[in-house]
PDB file of C-alpha atoms in Angstrom:
ATOM      1  CA  UNK A   1     148.843 180.025 101.356  1.00  0.00           C
ATOM      2  CA  UNK A   2     150.699 179.435 104.610  1.00  0.00           C
ATOM      3  CA  UNK A   3     147.631 180.499 106.601  1.00  0.00           C
ATOM      4  CA  UNK A   4     145.408 178.101 104.640  1.00  0.00           C
ATOM      5  CA  UNK A   5     147.793 175.235 105.207  1.00  0.00           C
ATOM      6  CA  UNK A   6     147.986 175.958 108.922  1.00  0.00           C
ATOM      7  CA  UNK A   7     144.201 176.054 109.152  1.00  0.00           C
ATOM      8  CA  UNK A   8     143.925 172.738 107.265  1.00  0.00           C
ATOM      9  CA  UNK A   9     146.472 171.090 109.530  1.00  0.00           C
ATOM     10  CA  UNK A  10     144.602 172.367 112.600  1.00  0.00           C
ATOM     11  CA  UNK A  11     141.340 170.926 111.264  1.00  0.00           C
ATOM     12  CA  UNK A  12     142.938 167.500 110.808  1.00  0.00           C
ATOM     13  CA  UNK A  13     144.268 167.584 114.373  1.00  0.00           C
ATOM     14  CA  UNK A  14     140.868 168.560 115.767  1.00  0.00           C
ATOM     15  CA  UNK A  15     139.073 165.848 113.812  1.00  0.00           C
ATOM     16  CA  UNK A  16     141.571 163.204 114.871  1.00  0.00           C
ATOM     17  CA  UNK A  17     141.261 164.250 118.506  1.00  0.00           C
ATOM     18  CA  UNK A  18     137.497 163.873 118.320  1.00  0.00           C
ATOM     19  CA  UNK A  19     137.670 160.368 116.870  1.00  0.00           C
ATOM     20  CA  UNK A  20     137.715 157.702 119.580  1.00  0.00           C
ATOM     21  CA  UNK A  21     139.965 154.672 119.111  1.00  0.00           C
ATOM     22  CA  UNK A  22     137.004 152.348 118.717  1.00  0.00           C
ATOM     23  CA  UNK A  23     135.638 154.542 115.891  1.00  0.00           C
ATOM     24  CA  UNK A  24     138.731 154.372 113.709  1.00  0.00           C
ATOM     25  CA  UNK A  25     138.128 152.507 110.443  1.00  0.00           C
ATOM     26  CA  UNK A  26     139.561 148.998 110.339  1.00  0.00           C
ATOM     27  CA  UNK A  27     142.157 148.093 107.739  1.00  0.00           C
ATOM     28  CA  UNK A  28     140.650 145.965 104.976  1.00  0.00           C
ATOM     29  CA  UNK A  29     142.276 142.596 104.366  1.00  0.00           C
ATOM     30  CA  UNK A  30     142.015 142.480 100.592  1.00  0.00           C
ATOM     31  CA  UNK A  31     142.668 139.073  99.000  1.00  0.00           C
ATOM     32  CA  UNK A  32     145.260 139.093  96.252  1.00  0.00           C
ATOM     33  CA  UNK A  33     145.024 137.348  92.913  1.00  0.00           C
ATOM     34  CA  UNK A  34     146.167 133.697  92.949  1.00  0.00           C
ATOM     35  CA  UNK A  35     149.303 132.644  91.055  1.00  0.00           C
ATOM     36  CA  UNK A  36     149.002 131.299  87.518  1.00  0.00           C
ATOM     37  CA  UNK A  37     147.305 127.914  87.440  1.00  0.00           C
ATOM     38  CA  UNK A  38     145.562 128.378  90.805  1.00  0.00           C
ATOM     39  CA  UNK A  39     141.875 128.947  91.529  1.00  0.00           C
ATOM     40  CA  UNK A  40     140.611 131.133  94.349  1.00  0.00           C
ATOM     41  CA  UNK A  41     138.369 129.057  96.647  1.00  0.00           C
ATOM     42  CA  UNK A  42     137.080 132.130  98.513  1.00  0.00           C
ATOM     43  CA  UNK A  43     135.471 135.070  96.736  1.00  0.00           C
ATOM     44  CA  UNK A  44     136.346 137.496  99.545  1.00  0.00           C
ATOM     45  CA  UNK A  45     132.774 138.353 100.535  1.00  0.00           C
ATOM     46  CA  UNK A  46     130.663 135.222 101.080  1.00  0.00           C
ATOM     47  CA  UNK A  47     130.912 131.495 101.820  1.00  0.00           C
ATOM     48  CA  UNK A  48     129.505 130.495  98.444  1.00  0.00           C
ATOM     49  CA  UNK A  49     131.089 127.159  97.502  1.00  0.00           C
ATOM     50  CA  UNK A  50     131.492 126.104 101.154  1.00  0.00           C
ATOM     51  CA  UNK A  51     129.319 124.187 103.631  1.00  0.00           C
ATOM     52  CA  UNK A  52     129.460 123.519 107.374  1.00  0.00           C
ATOM     53  CA  UNK A  53     129.766 119.922 108.555  1.00  0.00           C
ATOM     54  CA  UNK A  54     129.406 118.658 112.118  1.00  0.00           C
ATOM     55  CA  UNK A  55     128.893 122.004 113.840  1.00  0.00           C
ATOM     56  CA  UNK A  56     127.111 125.329 114.110  1.00  0.00           C
ATOM     57  CA  UNK A  57     126.975 127.462 110.979  1.00  0.00           C
ATOM     58  CA  UNK A  58     127.048 130.654 113.048  1.00  0.00           C
ATOM     59  CA  UNK A  59     130.644 129.910 114.069  1.00  0.00           C
ATOM     60  CA  UNK A  60     131.702 130.789 110.519  1.00  0.00           C
ATOM     61  CA  UNK A  61     131.577 134.029 108.596  1.00  0.00           C
ATOM     62  CA  UNK A  62     133.444 136.523 106.441  1.00  0.00           C
ATOM     63  CA  UNK A  63     134.922 139.855 107.375  1.00  0.00           C
ATOM     64  CA  UNK A  64     137.056 142.322 105.423  1.00  0.00           C
ATOM     65  CA  UNK A  65     138.192 139.783 102.840  1.00  0.00           C
ATOM     66  CA  UNK A  66     138.882 136.849 105.170  1.00  0.00           C
ATOM     67  CA  UNK A  67     137.111 133.654 106.230  1.00  0.00           C
ATOM     68  CA  UNK A  68     136.498 133.934 109.961  1.00  0.00           C
ATOM     69  CA  UNK A  69     136.188 131.021 112.354  1.00  0.00           C
ATOM     70  CA  UNK A  70     134.702 132.951 115.281  1.00  0.00           C
ATOM     71  CA  UNK A  71     134.935 130.252 117.950  1.00  0.00           C
ATOM     72  CA  UNK A  72     134.776 126.554 118.661  1.00  0.00           C
ATOM     73  CA  UNK A  73     131.678 124.463 117.995  1.00  0.00           C
ATOM     74  CA  UNK A  74     131.591 125.012 114.251  1.00  0.00           C
ATOM     75  CA  UNK A  75     132.841 121.603 113.172  1.00  0.00           C
ATOM     76  CA  UNK A  76     134.458 121.983 109.754  1.00  0.00           C
ATOM     77  CA  UNK A  77     133.875 124.400 106.904  1.00  0.00           C
ATOM     78  CA  UNK A  78     134.244 122.244 103.784  1.00  0.00           C
ATOM     79  CA  UNK A  79     134.456 122.983 100.086  1.00  0.00           C
ATOM     80  CA  UNK A  80     131.382 121.829  98.218  1.00  0.00           C
ATOM     81  CA  UNK A  81     133.642 120.355  95.556  1.00  0.00           C
ATOM     82  CA  UNK A  82     135.860 117.297  96.063  1.00  0.00           C
ATOM     83  CA  UNK A  83     139.520 117.227  95.060  1.00  0.00           C
ATOM     84  CA  UNK A  84     141.877 114.328  94.373  1.00  0.00           C
ATOM     85  CA  UNK A  85     145.411 115.512  93.549  1.00  0.00           C
ATOM     86  CA  UNK A  86     146.159 119.144  94.231  1.00  0.00           C
ATOM     87  CA  UNK A  87     148.336 121.873  95.665  1.00  0.00           C
ATOM     88  CA  UNK A  88     146.432 123.838  98.300  1.00  0.00           C
ATOM     89  CA  UNK A  89     147.612 127.144  99.762  1.00  0.00           C
ATOM     90  CA  UNK A  90     146.258 129.521 102.385  1.00  0.00           C
ATOM     91  CA  UNK A  91     147.266 131.965 105.084  1.00  0.00           C
ATOM     92  CA  UNK A  92     145.999 131.989 108.670  1.00  0.00           C
ATOM     93  CA  UNK A  93     146.451 133.971 111.880  1.00  0.00           C
ATOM     94  CA  UNK A  94     145.397 133.578 115.512  1.00  0.00           C
ATOM     95  CA  UNK A  95     143.410 136.190 117.405  1.00  0.00           C
ATOM     96  CA  UNK A  96     145.221 135.308 120.643  1.00  0.00           C
ATOM     97  CA  UNK A  97     147.487 132.644 122.134  1.00  0.00           C
ATOM     98  CA  UNK A  98     146.456 129.014 122.554  1.00  0.00           C
ATOM     99  CA  UNK A  99     144.659 128.501 119.249  1.00  0.00           C
ATOM    100  CA  UNK A 100     144.014 125.144 117.587  1.00  0.00           C
ATOM    101  CA  UNK A 101     142.654 124.401 114.111  1.00  0.00           C
ATOM    102  CA  UNK A 102     143.460 122.312 111.065  1.00  0.00           C
ATOM    103  CA  UNK A 103     143.078 121.791 107.344  1.00  0.00           C
ATOM    104  CA  UNK A 104     140.988 118.768 106.398  1.00  0.00           C
ATOM    105  CA  UNK A 105     141.959 117.088 103.116  1.00  0.00           C
ATOM    106  CA  UNK A 106     140.385 114.289 101.077  1.00  0.00           C
ATOM    107  CA  UNK A 107     137.638 114.161 103.667  1.00  0.00           C
ATOM    108  CA  UNK A 108     134.067 112.893 103.183  1.00  0.00           C
ATOM    109  CA  UNK A 109     131.159 115.198 103.914  1.00  0.00           C
ATOM    110  CA  UNK A 110     130.349 113.397 107.171  1.00  0.00           C
ATOM    111  CA  UNK A 111     132.669 112.158 109.895  1.00  0.00           C
ATOM    112  CA  UNK A 112     135.775 113.516 111.624  1.00  0.00           C
ATOM    113  CA  UNK A 113     138.238 114.605 108.924  1.00  0.00           C
ATOM    114  CA  UNK A 114     141.173 113.656 111.175  1.00  0.00           C
ATOM    115  CA  UNK A 115     140.172 110.002 110.731  1.00  0.00           C
ATOM    116  CA  UNK A 116     137.609 109.776 107.907  1.00  0.00           C
ATOM    117  CA  UNK A 117     139.939 111.940 105.799  1.00  0.00           C
ATOM    118  CA  UNK A 118     143.210 113.530 106.885  1.00  0.00           C
ATOM    119  CA  UNK A 119     143.836 116.603 109.021  1.00  0.00           C
ATOM    120  CA  UNK A 120     146.888 118.827 108.671  1.00  0.00           C
ATOM    121  CA  UNK A 121     147.331 120.254 112.145  1.00  0.00           C
ATOM    122  CA  UNK A 122     147.482 124.017 112.760  1.00  0.00           C
ATOM    123  CA  UNK A 123     148.133 125.059 116.352  1.00  0.00           C
ATOM    124  CA  UNK A 124     149.844 127.729 118.420  1.00  0.00           C
ATOM    125  CA  UNK A 125     152.733 125.421 119.349  1.00  0.00           C
ATOM    126  CA  UNK A 126     154.371 127.948 121.662  1.00  0.00           C
ATOM    127  CA  UNK A 127     151.227 129.116 123.448  1.00  0.00           C
ATOM    128  CA  UNK A 128     149.144 125.951 123.635  1.00  0.00           C
ATOM    129  CA  UNK A 129     150.826 124.318 126.604  1.00  0.00           C
ATOM    130  CA  UNK A 130     150.960 127.478 128.744  1.00  0.00           C
ATOM    131  CA  UNK A 131     147.375 128.508 128.012  1.00  0.00           C
ATOM    132  CA  UNK A 132     145.750 125.074 128.108  1.00  0.00           C
ATOM    133  CA  UNK A 133     148.050 123.365 130.629  1.00  0.00           C
ATOM    134  CA  UNK A 134     148.483 120.270 128.470  1.00  0.00           C
ATOM    135  CA  UNK A 135     151.505 118.940 126.597  1.00  0.00           C
ATOM    136  CA  UNK A 136     151.356 118.334 122.859  1.00  0.00           C
ATOM    137  CA  UNK A 137     152.199 114.954 121.365  1.00  0.00           C
ATOM    138  CA  UNK A 138     154.566 114.973 118.393  1.00  0.00           C
ATOM    139  CA  UNK A 139     151.737 114.375 115.921  1.00  0.00           C
ATOM    140  CA  UNK A 140     149.764 117.349 117.300  1.00  0.00           C
ATOM    141  CA  UNK A 141     152.261 120.013 116.289  1.00  0.00           C
ATOM    142  CA  UNK A 142     151.735 122.362 113.355  1.00  0.00           C
ATOM    143  CA  UNK A 143     152.065 120.696 109.963  1.00  0.00           C
ATOM    144  CA  UNK A 144     151.593 117.145 111.222  1.00  0.00           C
ATOM    145  CA  UNK A 145     149.201 114.721 109.570  1.00  0.00           C
ATOM    146  CA  UNK A 146     147.194 114.383 112.771  1.00  0.00           C
ATOM    147  CA  UNK A 147     147.843 111.129 114.666  1.00  0.00           C
ATOM    148  CA  UNK A 148     149.802 109.813 111.673  1.00  0.00           C
ATOM    149  CA  UNK A 149     152.993 111.707 110.773  1.00  0.00           C
ATOM    150  CA  UNK A 150     154.650 114.159 113.217  1.00  0.00           C
ATOM    151  CA  UNK A 151     155.995 117.307 111.606  1.00  0.00           C
ATOM    152  CA  UNK A 152     159.384 118.916 111.920  1.00  0.00           C
ATOM    153  CA  UNK A 153     159.500 122.000 114.141  1.00  0.00           C
ATOM    154  CA  UNK A 154     157.454 124.850 112.712  1.00  0.00           C
ATOM    155  CA  UNK A 155     158.678 128.446 112.583  1.00  0.00           C
ATOM    156  CA  UNK A 156     155.495 130.193 113.644  1.00  0.00           C
ATOM    157  CA  UNK A 157     154.864 133.896 113.237  1.00  0.00           C
ATOM    158  CA  UNK A 158     153.874 136.007 116.241  1.00  0.00           C
ATOM    159  CA  UNK A 159     150.222 135.954 117.314  1.00  0.00           C
ATOM    160  CA  UNK A 160     148.254 138.269 115.021  1.00  0.00           C
ATOM    161  CA  UNK A 161     150.624 137.815 112.070  1.00  0.00           C
ATOM    162  CA  UNK A 162     149.865 135.742 108.975  1.00  0.00           C
ATOM    163  CA  UNK A 163     151.333 132.239 108.549  1.00  0.00           C
ATOM    164  CA  UNK A 164     151.452 130.478 105.173  1.00  0.00           C
ATOM    165  CA  UNK A 165     150.551 126.840 104.495  1.00  0.00           C
ATOM    166  CA  UNK A 166     151.057 124.738 101.375  1.00  0.00           C
ATOM    167  CA  UNK A 167     149.718 121.171 101.186  1.00  0.00           C
ATOM    168  CA  UNK A 168     150.421 118.992  98.157  1.00  0.00           C
ATOM    169  CA  UNK A 169     148.530 115.715  97.668  1.00  0.00           C
ATOM    170  CA  UNK A 170     149.770 113.783  94.660  1.00  0.00           C
ATOM    171  CA  UNK A 171     148.703 110.160  94.661  1.00  0.00           C
ATOM    172  CA  UNK A 172     150.102 108.555  97.811  1.00  0.00           C
ATOM    173  CA  UNK A 173     152.497 111.412  98.546  1.00  0.00           C
ATOM    174  CA  UNK A 174     151.617 114.266 100.916  1.00  0.00           C
ATOM    175  CA  UNK A 175     153.926 117.212 101.599  1.00  0.00           C
ATOM    176  CA  UNK A 176     153.310 120.116 103.977  1.00  0.00           C
ATOM    177  CA  UNK A 177     155.223 123.401 103.777  1.00  0.00           C
ATOM    178  CA  UNK A 178     154.691 126.010 106.508  1.00  0.00           C
ATOM    179  CA  UNK A 179     156.177 129.504 106.307  1.00  0.00           C
ATOM    180  CA  UNK A 180     158.421 128.245 103.471  1.00  0.00           C
ATOM    181  CA  UNK A 181     159.801 125.337 105.539  1.00  0.00           C
ATOM    182  CA  UNK A 182     158.948 121.736 104.593  1.00  0.00           C
ATOM    183  CA  UNK A 183     157.562 120.011 107.696  1.00  0.00           C
ATOM    184  CA  UNK A 184     156.191 116.755 106.254  1.00  0.00           C
ATOM    185  CA  UNK A 185     157.088 114.628 103.231  1.00  0.00           C
ATOM    186  CA  UNK A 186     155.113 111.403 103.587  1.00  0.00           C
ATOM    187  CA  UNK A 187     154.165 108.328 101.578  1.00  0.00           C
ATOM    188  CA  UNK A 188     150.764 107.245 102.892  1.00  0.00           C
ATOM    189  CA  UNK A 189     151.511 103.598 102.146  1.00  0.00           C
ATOM    190  CA  UNK A 190     154.110 103.718 104.928  1.00  0.00           C
ATOM    191  CA  UNK A 191     151.257 103.897 107.456  1.00  0.00           C
ATOM    192  CA  UNK A 192     149.241 100.785 106.588  1.00  0.00           C
ATOM    193  CA  UNK A 193     149.089  99.843 110.272  1.00  0.00           C
ATOM    194  CA  UNK A 194     146.992 102.969 110.808  1.00  0.00           C
ATOM    195  CA  UNK A 195     144.494 102.309 108.023  1.00  0.00           C
ATOM    196  CA  UNK A 196     141.913 100.745 110.371  1.00  0.00           C
ATOM    197  CA  UNK A 197     141.889 103.777 112.681  1.00  0.00           C
ATOM    198  CA  UNK A 198     142.416 106.234 109.826  1.00  0.00           C
ATOM    199  CA  UNK A 199     140.455 104.952 106.808  1.00  0.00           C
ATOM    200  CA  UNK A 200     140.900 108.377 105.258  1.00  0.00           C
ATOM    201  CA  UNK A 201     144.515 107.468 104.458  1.00  0.00           C
ATOM    202  CA  UNK A 202     143.166 105.199 101.709  1.00  0.00           C
ATOM    203  CA  UNK A 203     140.871 107.807 100.163  1.00  0.00           C
ATOM    204  CA  UNK A 204     141.805 109.164  96.751  1.00  0.00           C
ATOM    205  CA  UNK A 205     139.649 112.321  96.847  1.00  0.00           C
ATOM    206  CA  UNK A 206     137.437 114.369  99.112  1.00  0.00           C
ATOM    207  CA  UNK A 207     136.574 117.818 100.399  1.00  0.00           C
ATOM    208  CA  UNK A 208     139.019 120.378 101.779  1.00  0.00           C
ATOM    209  CA  UNK A 209     138.143 122.401 104.849  1.00  0.00           C
ATOM    210  CA  UNK A 210     139.012 124.326 107.990  1.00  0.00           C
ATOM    211  CA  UNK A 211     138.428 123.217 111.578  1.00  0.00           C
ATOM    212  CA  UNK A 212     136.606 125.156 114.290  1.00  0.00           C
ATOM    213  CA  UNK A 213     138.180 124.119 117.602  1.00  0.00           C
ATOM    214  CA  UNK A 214     138.450 126.888 120.181  1.00  0.00           C
ATOM    215  CA  UNK A 215     139.353 130.538 119.549  1.00  0.00           C
ATOM    216  CA  UNK A 216     139.067 132.841 116.560  1.00  0.00           C
ATOM    217  CA  UNK A 217     141.272 132.101 113.572  1.00  0.00           C
ATOM    218  CA  UNK A 218     141.204 133.914 110.215  1.00  0.00           C
ATOM    219  CA  UNK A 219     141.988 132.490 106.772  1.00  0.00           C
ATOM    220  CA  UNK A 220     142.739 134.341 103.550  1.00  0.00           C
ATOM    221  CA  UNK A 221     144.215 133.813 100.065  1.00  0.00           C
ATOM    222  CA  UNK A 222     142.736 130.314  99.884  1.00  0.00           C
ATOM    223  CA  UNK A 223     143.925 128.833  96.596  1.00  0.00           C
ATOM    224  CA  UNK A 224     144.059 125.461  94.869  1.00  0.00           C
ATOM    225  CA  UNK A 225     145.683 124.014  91.764  1.00  0.00           C
ATOM    226  CA  UNK A 226     144.441 120.618  90.644  1.00  0.00           C
ATOM    227  CA  UNK A 227     147.132 118.178  89.549  1.00  0.00           C
ATOM    228  CA  UNK A 228     146.737 115.544  86.866  1.00  0.00           C
TER     229      UNK A 228
END
């Protein structure tokens, strides 16, 4: 028995030594089941139920249970369905420092969601300025309603780790929670002076989507609960 075990252990060592690092199987990012009352917007294998707007379709894909934004130039990946009042949740992570993206909400199919709808900003707050040599305005930080409501300071995870986002749209109220910290609690009617530049603030429903801006960003566990 001892001899057999020693031989088996030796075989494992030999096999492992012959396996190059780039040949090792990748860990699968398996989506988990959504909480009660929520619907999964991503089936884990394909982009059924989504469509690309304002960019190249090849910038988007799926890989090991996640939605992958491979690069910039892909515009937005939008849900085919429109939503009015809802709680939206997802997780995201950056491939490297200096990333920028966003969650479009109540956006029409055409036009820039940051103005024609609303964009909840997602950005590598810590790495952006050093990598891109440009300073962020208050309304450009993670969790902000872009160019409308600056967010409180986000507690970002390290590059390569998953961050959580929760966006609740209920009538004229929009709240944004990031890594369990509330960053925005806004009444859209407080921004009437911005309605001309941001007509999306007056919209009552629209598509939800992710922005392709520069580097790779992954999304998983993309859930929604419609509110009455």
